[in-house]
Coordinates of C-alpha atoms and ligand atoms in Angstrom, one line a residue:
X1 CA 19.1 11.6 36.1
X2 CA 22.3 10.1 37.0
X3 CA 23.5 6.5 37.0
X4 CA 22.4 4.2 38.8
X5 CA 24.0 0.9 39.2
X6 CA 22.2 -1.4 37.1
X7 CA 20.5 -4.6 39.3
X8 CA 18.7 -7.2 38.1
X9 CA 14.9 -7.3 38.7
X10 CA 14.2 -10.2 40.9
X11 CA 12.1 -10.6 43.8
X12 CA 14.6 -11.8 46.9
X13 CA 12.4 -13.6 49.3
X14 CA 14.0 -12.6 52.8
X15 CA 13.1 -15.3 55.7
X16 CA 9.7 -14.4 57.0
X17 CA 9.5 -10.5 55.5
X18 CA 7.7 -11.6 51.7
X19 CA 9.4 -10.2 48.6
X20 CA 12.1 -7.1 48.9
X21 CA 11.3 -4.0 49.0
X22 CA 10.7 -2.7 45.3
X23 CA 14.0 -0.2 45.4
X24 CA 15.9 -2.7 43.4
X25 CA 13.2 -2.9 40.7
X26 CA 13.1 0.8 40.4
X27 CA 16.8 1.4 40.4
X28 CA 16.9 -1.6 37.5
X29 CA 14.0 0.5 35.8
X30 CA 15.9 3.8 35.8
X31 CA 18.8 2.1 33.6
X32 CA 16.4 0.2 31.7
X33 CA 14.3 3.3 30.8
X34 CA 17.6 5.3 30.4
X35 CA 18.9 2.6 28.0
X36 CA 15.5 2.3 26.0
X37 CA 15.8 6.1 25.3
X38 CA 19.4 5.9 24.7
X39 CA 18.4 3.3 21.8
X40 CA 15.8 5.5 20.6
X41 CA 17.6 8.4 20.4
X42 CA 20.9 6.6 18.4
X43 CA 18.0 5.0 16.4
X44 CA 16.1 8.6 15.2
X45 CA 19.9 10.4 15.0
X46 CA 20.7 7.5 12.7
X47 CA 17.2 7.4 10.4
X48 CA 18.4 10.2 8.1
X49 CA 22.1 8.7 6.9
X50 CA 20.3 5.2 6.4
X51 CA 18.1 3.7 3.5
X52 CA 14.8 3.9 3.6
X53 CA 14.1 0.6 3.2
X54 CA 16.0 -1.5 5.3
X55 CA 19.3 -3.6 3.7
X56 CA 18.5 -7.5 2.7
X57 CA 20.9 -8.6 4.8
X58 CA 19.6 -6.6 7.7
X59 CA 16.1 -8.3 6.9
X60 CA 17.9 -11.9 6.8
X61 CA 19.0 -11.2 9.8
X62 CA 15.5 -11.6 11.6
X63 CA 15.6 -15.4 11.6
X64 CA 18.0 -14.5 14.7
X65 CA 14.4 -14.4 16.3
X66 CA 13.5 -17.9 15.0
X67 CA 14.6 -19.5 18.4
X68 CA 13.0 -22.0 20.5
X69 CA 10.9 -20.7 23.0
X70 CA 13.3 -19.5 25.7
X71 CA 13.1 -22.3 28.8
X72 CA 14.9 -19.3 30.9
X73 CA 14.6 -15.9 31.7
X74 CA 16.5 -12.8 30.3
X75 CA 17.8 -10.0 31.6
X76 CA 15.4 -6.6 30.4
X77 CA 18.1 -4.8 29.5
X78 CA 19.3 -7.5 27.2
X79 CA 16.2 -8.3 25.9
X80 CA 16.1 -4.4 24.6
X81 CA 19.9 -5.0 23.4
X82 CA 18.6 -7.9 21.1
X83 CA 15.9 -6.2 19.8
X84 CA 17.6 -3.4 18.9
X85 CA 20.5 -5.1 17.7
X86 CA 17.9 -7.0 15.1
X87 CA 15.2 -5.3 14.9
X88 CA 16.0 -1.9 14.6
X89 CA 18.4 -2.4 11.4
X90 CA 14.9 -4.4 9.9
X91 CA 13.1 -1.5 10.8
X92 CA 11.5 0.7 7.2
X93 CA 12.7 4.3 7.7
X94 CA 8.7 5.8 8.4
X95 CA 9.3 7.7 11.2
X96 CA 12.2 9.5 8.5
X97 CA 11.6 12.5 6.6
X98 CA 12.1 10.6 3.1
X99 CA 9.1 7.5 3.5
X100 CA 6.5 8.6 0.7
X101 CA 4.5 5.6 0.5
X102 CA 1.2 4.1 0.9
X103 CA -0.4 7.5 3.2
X104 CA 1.9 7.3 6.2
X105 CA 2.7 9.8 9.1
X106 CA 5.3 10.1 10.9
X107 CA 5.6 10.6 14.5
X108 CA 5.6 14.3 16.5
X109 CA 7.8 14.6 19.1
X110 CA 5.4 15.6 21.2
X111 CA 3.1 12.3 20.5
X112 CA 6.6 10.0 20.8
X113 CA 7.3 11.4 24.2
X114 CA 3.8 11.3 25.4
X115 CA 3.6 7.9 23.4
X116 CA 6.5 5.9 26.5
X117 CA 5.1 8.2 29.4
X118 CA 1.3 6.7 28.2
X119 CA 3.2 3.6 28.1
X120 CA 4.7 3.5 31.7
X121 CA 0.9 4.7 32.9
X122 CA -0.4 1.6 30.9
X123 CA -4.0 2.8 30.7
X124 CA -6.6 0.8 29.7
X125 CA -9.3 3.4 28.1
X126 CA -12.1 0.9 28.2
X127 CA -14.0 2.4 31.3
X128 CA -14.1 5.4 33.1
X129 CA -13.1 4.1 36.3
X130 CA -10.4 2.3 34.4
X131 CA -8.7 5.3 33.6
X132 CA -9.9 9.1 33.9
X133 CA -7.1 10.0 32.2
X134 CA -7.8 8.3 29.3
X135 CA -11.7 8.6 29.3
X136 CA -11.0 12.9 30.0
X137 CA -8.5 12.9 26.9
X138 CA -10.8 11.3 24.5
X139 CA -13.7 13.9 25.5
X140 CA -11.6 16.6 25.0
X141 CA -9.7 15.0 21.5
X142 CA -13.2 14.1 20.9
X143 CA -14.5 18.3 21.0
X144 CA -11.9 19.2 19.3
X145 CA -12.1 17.1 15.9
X146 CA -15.2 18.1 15.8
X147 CA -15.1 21.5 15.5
X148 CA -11.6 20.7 13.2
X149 CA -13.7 19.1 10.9
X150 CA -16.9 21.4 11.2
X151 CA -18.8 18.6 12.5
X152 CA -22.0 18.6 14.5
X153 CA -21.4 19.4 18.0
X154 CA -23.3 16.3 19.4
X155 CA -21.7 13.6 17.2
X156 CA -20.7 10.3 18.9
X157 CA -17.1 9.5 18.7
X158 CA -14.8 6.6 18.8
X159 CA -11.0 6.1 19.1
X160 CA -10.4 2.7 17.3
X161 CA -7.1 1.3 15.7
X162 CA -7.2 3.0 12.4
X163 CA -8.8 3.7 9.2
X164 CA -10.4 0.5 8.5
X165 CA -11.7 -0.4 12.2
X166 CA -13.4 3.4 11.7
X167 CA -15.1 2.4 8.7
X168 CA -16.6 -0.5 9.7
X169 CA -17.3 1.2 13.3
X170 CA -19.6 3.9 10.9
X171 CA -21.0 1.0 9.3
X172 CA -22.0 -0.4 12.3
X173 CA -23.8 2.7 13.3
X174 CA -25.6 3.0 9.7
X175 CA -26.5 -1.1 9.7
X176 CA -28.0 0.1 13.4
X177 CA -30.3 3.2 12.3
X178 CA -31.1 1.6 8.9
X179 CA -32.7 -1.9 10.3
X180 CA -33.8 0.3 13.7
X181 CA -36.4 2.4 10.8
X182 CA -37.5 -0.5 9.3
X183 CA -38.0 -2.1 12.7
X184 CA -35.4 -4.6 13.0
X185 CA -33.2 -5.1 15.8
X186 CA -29.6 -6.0 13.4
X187 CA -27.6 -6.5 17.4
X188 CA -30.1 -8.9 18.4
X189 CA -31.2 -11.0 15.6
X190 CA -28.2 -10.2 13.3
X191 CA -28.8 -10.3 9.5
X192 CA -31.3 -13.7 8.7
X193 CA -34.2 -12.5 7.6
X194 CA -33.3 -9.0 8.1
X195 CA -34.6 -6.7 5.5
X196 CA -32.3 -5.4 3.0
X197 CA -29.8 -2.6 3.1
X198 CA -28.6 -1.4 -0.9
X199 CA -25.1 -0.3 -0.4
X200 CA -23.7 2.0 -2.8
X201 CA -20.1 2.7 -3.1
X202 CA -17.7 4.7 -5.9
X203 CA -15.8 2.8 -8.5
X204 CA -13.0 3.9 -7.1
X205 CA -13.9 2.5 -3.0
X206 CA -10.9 2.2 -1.1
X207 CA -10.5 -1.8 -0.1
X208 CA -10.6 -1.1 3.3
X209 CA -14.5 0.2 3.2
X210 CA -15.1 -3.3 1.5
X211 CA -13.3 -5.1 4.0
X212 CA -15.5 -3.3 6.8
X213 CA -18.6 -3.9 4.7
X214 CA -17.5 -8.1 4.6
X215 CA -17.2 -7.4 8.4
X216 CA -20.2 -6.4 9.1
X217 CA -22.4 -9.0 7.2
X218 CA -23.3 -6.6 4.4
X219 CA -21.4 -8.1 1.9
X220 CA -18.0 -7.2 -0.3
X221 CA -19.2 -7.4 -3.6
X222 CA -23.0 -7.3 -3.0
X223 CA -22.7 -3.5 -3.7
X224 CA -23.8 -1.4 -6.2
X225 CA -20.7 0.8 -7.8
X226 CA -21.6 3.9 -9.7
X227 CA -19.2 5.3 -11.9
X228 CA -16.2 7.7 -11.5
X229 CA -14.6 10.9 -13.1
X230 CA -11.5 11.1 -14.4
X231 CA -9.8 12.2 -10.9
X232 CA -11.9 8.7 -8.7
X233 CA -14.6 10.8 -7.6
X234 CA -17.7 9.3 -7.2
X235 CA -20.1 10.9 -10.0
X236 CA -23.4 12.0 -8.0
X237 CA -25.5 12.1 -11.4
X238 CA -24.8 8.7 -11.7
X239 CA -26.3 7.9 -8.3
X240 CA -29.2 5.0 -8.7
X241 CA -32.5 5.5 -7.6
X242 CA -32.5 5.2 -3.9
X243 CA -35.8 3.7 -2.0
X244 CA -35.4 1.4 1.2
X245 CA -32.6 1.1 3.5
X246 CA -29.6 2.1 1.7
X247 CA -26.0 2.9 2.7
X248 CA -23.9 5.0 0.5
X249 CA -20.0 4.8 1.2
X250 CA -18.4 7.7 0.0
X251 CA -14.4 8.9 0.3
X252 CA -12.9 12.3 1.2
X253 CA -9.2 11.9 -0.4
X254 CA -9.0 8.8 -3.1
X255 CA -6.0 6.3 -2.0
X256 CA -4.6 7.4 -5.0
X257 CA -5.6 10.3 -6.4
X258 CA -6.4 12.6 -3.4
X259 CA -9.6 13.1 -5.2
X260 CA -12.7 13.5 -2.5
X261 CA -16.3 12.6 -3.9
X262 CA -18.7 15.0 -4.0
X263 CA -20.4 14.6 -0.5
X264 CA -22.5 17.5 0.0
X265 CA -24.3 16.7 -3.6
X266 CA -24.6 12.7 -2.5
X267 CA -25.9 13.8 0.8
X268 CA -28.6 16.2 -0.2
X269 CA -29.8 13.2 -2.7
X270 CA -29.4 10.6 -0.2
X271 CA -31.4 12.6 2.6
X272 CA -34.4 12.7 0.5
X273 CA -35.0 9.2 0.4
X274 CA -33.3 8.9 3.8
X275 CA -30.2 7.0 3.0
X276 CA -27.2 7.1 5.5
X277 CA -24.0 8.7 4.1
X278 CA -20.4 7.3 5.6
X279 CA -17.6 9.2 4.4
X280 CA -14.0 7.1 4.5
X281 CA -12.2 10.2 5.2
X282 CA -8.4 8.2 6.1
X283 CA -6.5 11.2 5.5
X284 CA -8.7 13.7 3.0
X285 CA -10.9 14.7 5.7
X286 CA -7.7 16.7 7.7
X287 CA -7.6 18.9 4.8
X288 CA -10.6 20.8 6.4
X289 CA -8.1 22.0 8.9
X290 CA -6.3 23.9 6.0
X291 CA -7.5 27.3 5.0
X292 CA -6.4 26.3 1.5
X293 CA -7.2 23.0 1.4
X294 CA -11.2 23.1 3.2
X295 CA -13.1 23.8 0.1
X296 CA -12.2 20.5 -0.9
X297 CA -14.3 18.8 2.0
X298 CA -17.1 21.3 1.4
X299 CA -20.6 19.2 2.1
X300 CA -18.9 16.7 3.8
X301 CA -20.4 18.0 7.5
X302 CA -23.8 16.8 6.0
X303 CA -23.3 13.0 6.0
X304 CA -24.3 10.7 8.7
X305 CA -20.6 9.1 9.4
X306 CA -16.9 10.0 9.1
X307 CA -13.7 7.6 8.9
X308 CA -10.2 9.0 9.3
X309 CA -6.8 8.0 10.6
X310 CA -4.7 10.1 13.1
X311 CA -1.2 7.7 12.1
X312 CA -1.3 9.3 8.9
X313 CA -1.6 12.9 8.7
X314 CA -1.8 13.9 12.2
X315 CA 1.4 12.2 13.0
X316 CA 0.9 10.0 15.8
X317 CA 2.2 6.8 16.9
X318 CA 0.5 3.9 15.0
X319 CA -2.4 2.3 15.5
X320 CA -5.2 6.0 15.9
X321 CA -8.0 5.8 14.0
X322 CA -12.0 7.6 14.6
X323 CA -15.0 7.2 13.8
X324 CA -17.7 10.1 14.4
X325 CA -21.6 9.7 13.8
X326 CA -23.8 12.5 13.7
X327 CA -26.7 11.2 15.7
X328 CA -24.7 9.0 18.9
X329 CA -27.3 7.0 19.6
X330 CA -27.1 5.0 16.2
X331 CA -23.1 4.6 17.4
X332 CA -23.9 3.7 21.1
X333 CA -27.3 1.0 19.8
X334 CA -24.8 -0.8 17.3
X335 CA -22.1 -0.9 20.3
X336 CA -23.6 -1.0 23.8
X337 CA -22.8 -3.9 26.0
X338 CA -23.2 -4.4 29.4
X339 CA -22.2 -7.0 32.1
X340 CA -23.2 -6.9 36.0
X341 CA -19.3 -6.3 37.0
X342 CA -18.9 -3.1 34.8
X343 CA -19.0 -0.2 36.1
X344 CA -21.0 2.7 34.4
X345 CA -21.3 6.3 35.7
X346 CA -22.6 9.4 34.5
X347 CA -19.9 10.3 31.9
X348 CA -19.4 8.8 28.2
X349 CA -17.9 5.3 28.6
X350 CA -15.6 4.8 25.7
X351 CA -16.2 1.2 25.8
X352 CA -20.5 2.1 24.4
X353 CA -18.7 3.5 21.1
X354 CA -15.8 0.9 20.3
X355 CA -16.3 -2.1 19.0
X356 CA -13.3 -3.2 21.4
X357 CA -13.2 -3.4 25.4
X358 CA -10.4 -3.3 26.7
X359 CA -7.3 -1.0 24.5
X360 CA -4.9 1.4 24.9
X361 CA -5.5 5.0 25.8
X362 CA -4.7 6.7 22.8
X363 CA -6.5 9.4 23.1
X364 CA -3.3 10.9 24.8
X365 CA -1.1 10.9 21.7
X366 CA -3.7 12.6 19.6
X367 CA -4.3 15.2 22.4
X368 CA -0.6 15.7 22.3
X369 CA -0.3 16.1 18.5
X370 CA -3.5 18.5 18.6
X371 CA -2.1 20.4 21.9
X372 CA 1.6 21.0 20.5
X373 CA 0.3 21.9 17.0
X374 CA -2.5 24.0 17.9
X375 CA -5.1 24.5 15.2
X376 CA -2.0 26.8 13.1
X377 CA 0.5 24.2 13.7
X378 CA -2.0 21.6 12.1
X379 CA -2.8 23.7 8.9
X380 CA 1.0 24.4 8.8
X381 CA 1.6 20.8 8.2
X382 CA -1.1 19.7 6.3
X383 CA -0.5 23.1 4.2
X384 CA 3.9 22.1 4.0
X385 CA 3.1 18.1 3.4
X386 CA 0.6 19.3 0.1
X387 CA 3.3 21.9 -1.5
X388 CA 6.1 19.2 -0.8
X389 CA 3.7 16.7 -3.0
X390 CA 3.1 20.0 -5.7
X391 CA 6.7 20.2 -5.4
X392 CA 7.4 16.6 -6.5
X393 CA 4.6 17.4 -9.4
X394 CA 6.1 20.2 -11.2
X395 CA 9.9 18.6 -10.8
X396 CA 9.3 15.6 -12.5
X397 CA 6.7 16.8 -14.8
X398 CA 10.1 19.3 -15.6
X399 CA 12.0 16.4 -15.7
X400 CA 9.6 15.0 -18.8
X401 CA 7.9 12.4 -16.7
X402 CA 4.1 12.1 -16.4
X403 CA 1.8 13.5 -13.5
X404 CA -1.4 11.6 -14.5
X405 CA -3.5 13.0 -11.3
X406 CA -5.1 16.5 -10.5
X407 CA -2.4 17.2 -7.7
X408 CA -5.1 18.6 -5.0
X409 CA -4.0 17.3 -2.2
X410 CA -0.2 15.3 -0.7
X411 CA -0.9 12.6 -3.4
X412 CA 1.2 12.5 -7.0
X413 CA 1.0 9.9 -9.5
X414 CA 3.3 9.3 -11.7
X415 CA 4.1 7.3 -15.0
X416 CA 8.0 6.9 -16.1
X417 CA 7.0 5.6 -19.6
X418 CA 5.3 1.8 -20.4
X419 CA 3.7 -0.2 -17.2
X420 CA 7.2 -2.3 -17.0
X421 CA 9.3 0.8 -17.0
X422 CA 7.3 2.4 -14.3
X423 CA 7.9 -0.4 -12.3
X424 CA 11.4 -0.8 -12.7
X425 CA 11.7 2.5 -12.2
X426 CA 9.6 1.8 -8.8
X427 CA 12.2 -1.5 -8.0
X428 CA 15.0 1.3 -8.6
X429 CA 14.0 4.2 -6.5
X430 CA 13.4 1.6 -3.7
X431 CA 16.7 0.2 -3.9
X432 CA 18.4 3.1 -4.1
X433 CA 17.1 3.8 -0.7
X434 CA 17.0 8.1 -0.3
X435 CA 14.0 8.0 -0.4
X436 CA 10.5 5.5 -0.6
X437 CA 7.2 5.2 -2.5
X438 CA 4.9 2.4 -3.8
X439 CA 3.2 1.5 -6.9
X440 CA 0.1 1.2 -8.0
X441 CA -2.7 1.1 -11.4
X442 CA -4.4 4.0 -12.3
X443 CA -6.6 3.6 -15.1
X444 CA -5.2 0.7 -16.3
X445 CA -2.1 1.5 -16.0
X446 CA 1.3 1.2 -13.5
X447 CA 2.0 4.1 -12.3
X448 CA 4.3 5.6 -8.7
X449 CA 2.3 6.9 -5.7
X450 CA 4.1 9.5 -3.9
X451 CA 2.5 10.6 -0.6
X452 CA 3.5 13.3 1.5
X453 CA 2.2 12.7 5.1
X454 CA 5.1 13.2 7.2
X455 CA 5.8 16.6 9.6
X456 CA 9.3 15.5 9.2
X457 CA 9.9 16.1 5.5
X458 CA 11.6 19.4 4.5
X459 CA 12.3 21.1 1.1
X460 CA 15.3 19.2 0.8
X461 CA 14.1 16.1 1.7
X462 CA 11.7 16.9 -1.8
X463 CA 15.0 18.2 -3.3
X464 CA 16.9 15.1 -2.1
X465 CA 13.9 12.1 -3.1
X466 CA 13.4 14.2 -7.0
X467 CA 17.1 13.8 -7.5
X468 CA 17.1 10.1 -6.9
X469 CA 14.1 9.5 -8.9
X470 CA 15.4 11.3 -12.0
X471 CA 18.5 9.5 -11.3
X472 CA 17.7 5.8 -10.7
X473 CA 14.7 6.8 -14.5
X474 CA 17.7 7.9 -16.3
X475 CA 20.5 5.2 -14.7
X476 CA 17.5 3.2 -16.5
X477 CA 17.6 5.0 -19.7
X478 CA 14.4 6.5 -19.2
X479 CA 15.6 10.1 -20.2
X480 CA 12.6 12.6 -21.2
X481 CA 14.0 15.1 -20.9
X482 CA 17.9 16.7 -19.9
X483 CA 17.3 20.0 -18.7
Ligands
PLP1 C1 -9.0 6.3 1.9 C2 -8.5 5.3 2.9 N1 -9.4 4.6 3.7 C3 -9.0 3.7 4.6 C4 -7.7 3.4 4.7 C5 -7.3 2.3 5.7 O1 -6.7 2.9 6.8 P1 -5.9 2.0 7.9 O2 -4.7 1.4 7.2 O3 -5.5 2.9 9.0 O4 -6.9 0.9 8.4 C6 -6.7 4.0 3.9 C7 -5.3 3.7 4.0 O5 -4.5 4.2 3.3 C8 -7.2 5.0 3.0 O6 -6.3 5.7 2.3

């Protein structure tokens, strides 16, 4: 597109003929657009000569925001100018090839560029007749996870903001068909007087699966938590007796250690005395795209409701998350709401399975991931982003440092010596800036999480990252080992 002289967007009254016509607002647009991806493009050119973690004094420099609330107005294109100016230096390098911690993705191109033409269309997804587009993409993203994850053909579906709002949008469903059996309506009369639902979670529950639980009225620390194995996964022989409405929260893929609790064995308990099963599947339940990897998630098809992100491993734009239930109308009953002036037709409305109304359509990013990838593109990447983390294993395990987890999955932990060693070693590897990863305990004691969830990182980007770990251990004097 060529250049077009840049106008400012303003709406010239003319005598008696209303507001201009909108050529100057579209000819302003083009340069505004053309300057956004400009920025963009500088910015993702620029991601892999910079730190990781943005610079102190770049983060100092966001009290440049701190202004009074502006009496006047600003030009667009120099409102972009500013925020790039201060905001993209404060920016942490996770759309990078070199950003290993907590579990975060990157972005595809393919989900970026669908990501500002979604933008521009401005969809709200709530209602059909709000937006086809967005109501047709979630059916067919909808399908298509499905049979990704070997789940149940029928299962309800929901496209929610991530891994937590998925969780408690199972929940939901489970609090639904557990009161519904013992003849209590939970979304009328709520939970006094209700009768009770046991909830049973693994030692090792991820926080968010308690937050959801708080959320939802059942309680974070009313639970019952059975014990773990060595690896976080939940031990099924431990399992209490079950009897009455009970709820058993289990995880594919431990925060941690990538370990996924046995499912199929909990299930085939918890059906007998007709528990509901939610799996918290954030990122472990993509490795059932994986040839390699989809023995791990064997059994979990059986349970009643899966949790997982698409901003982690499927690489999309932040905030995707979804929730699936096997039986939709325990999803719809917990949701449902209707008003006079909504309009319902004869095709799912998204707005029966989400706990929100109105939200963004981003149902087209994760069709765009899922349509560029294609099912081999998808176990490509979750196949690459698991050697990179076995990679990281065996280097600095042969660098003398300690792998304390059963590396299954794109998870590594690892111990540089005592707890306050680790962490300085932690403090260092951030600083240093080639490449990022968090801490956290692990049996009682500090240890690094490395998590390899991005499309973007390469062999050398593991080369690259190993170097500057065994570097900033041994600029520590943490030296196991000089081969
Ligand atoms: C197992 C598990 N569940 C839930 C979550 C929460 O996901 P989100 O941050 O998308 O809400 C995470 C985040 O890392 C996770 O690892």
């Amino acid at each position: 597109m060529g250049q077009v002289p840049d106008l400012p967007i303003r709406n010239f009254e003319v005598a008696g003929q209303g507001p201009a016509p909108p050529v100057i607002l579209v000819r302003s647009m083009h340069n505004l657009l053309n300057d956004a991806a400009q920025r963009a493009l500088r910015y993702l050119d620029e991601l892999d000569a910079r730190s990781v973690a943005p610079s102190a004094e770049a983060v100092a420099g966001l009290s440049r925001f701190q202004e009074p609330l502006p009496e006047t107005s600003m030009e667009p294109r120099d409102v972009l100018a500013l925020l790039d100016q201060i905001g993209s230096p404060a920016t942490v390098a996770t759309a990078g090839s070199r950003f290993f911690g907590f579990v975060t993705g990157g972005v595809l191109p393919a989900t970026l560029a669908a990501n500002w033409l979604a933008a521009a269309w401005d969809q709200n997804a709530s209602m059909v007749v709000l937006s086809p587009v967005g109501a047709a993409l979630e059916d067919v993203v909808l399908a298509w996870l499905r049979q990704l994850f070997h789940l149940p053909a029928g299962s309800g579906g929901a496209l929610v903001t991530g891994g937590t709002m998925a969780n408690f949008t199972g929940i939901a469903a489970a609090r639904h068909a557990l009161l519904n059996g013992v003849g209590w309506d939970v979304e009328a009369q709520g939970l006094f007087g209700a009768p009770p639902i046991t909830v049973i979670v693994g030692e090792e529950v991820h926080v968010s699966m308690l937050k959801a639980l708080g959320l939802a009225g059942l309680g974070r620390e009313r639970v019952v938590r059975v014990p773990a194995d060595s690896q976080g996964r939940m031990r099924a022989d431990k399992l209490p007796k079950l009897a009455g409405p009970t709820l058993i929260c289990t995880q594919a893929g431990n925060v941690n250690s990538g370990a996924f609790d046995p499912v199929g064995e909990i299930c085939a308990r918890a059906h007998e005395a007709g528990a509901w099963v939610h799996v918290d599947g954030a990122f472990g339940l993509w490795a059932a795209a994986a040839r390699e990897r989809k023995h791990l998630v064997e059994g979990v098809e059986l349970a009643d409701s899966w949790a997982t992100d698409c901003h982690k491993w499927l690489n999309v734009p932040h905030d995707s998350g979804i929730a699936l239930v096997r039986d939709e109308q325990h999803l719809v009953g917990a949701i449902r709401s209707t008003a006079a002036y909504l309009v319902h037709g004869e095709q799912r409305e998204p707005h029966h399975h989400t706990p929100e109304a109105s939200r963004r359509a981003r149902g087209i990013e994760v069709w765009a991931a899922l349509r560029s990838l294609g099912r081999s593109g998808l176990e490509d990447m979750i196949e690459r982003t698991c050697r990179h983390a076995s990679r990281f294993a065996q280097g600095l395990r042969a660098a003398g440092y300690e792998i304390l987890n059963n590396v299954v999955l794109n998870q590594v932990l690892v111990s540089f010596g005592d707890d306050e060693t680790t962490r300085r070693v932690i403090a260092a590897i951030q600083q240093d800036g080639t490449c990022w990863c968090g801490g956290t305990v692990w049996h009682g004691r500090a240890v690094m999480r490395i998590s390899v969830s991005s499309w973007a990182t390469r062999d050398e980007d593991v080369d690259r990252s190993l170097a500057a770990m065994i570097r900033c251990a041994r600029s520590l004097g943490v030296v196991k080992n000089n081969s």
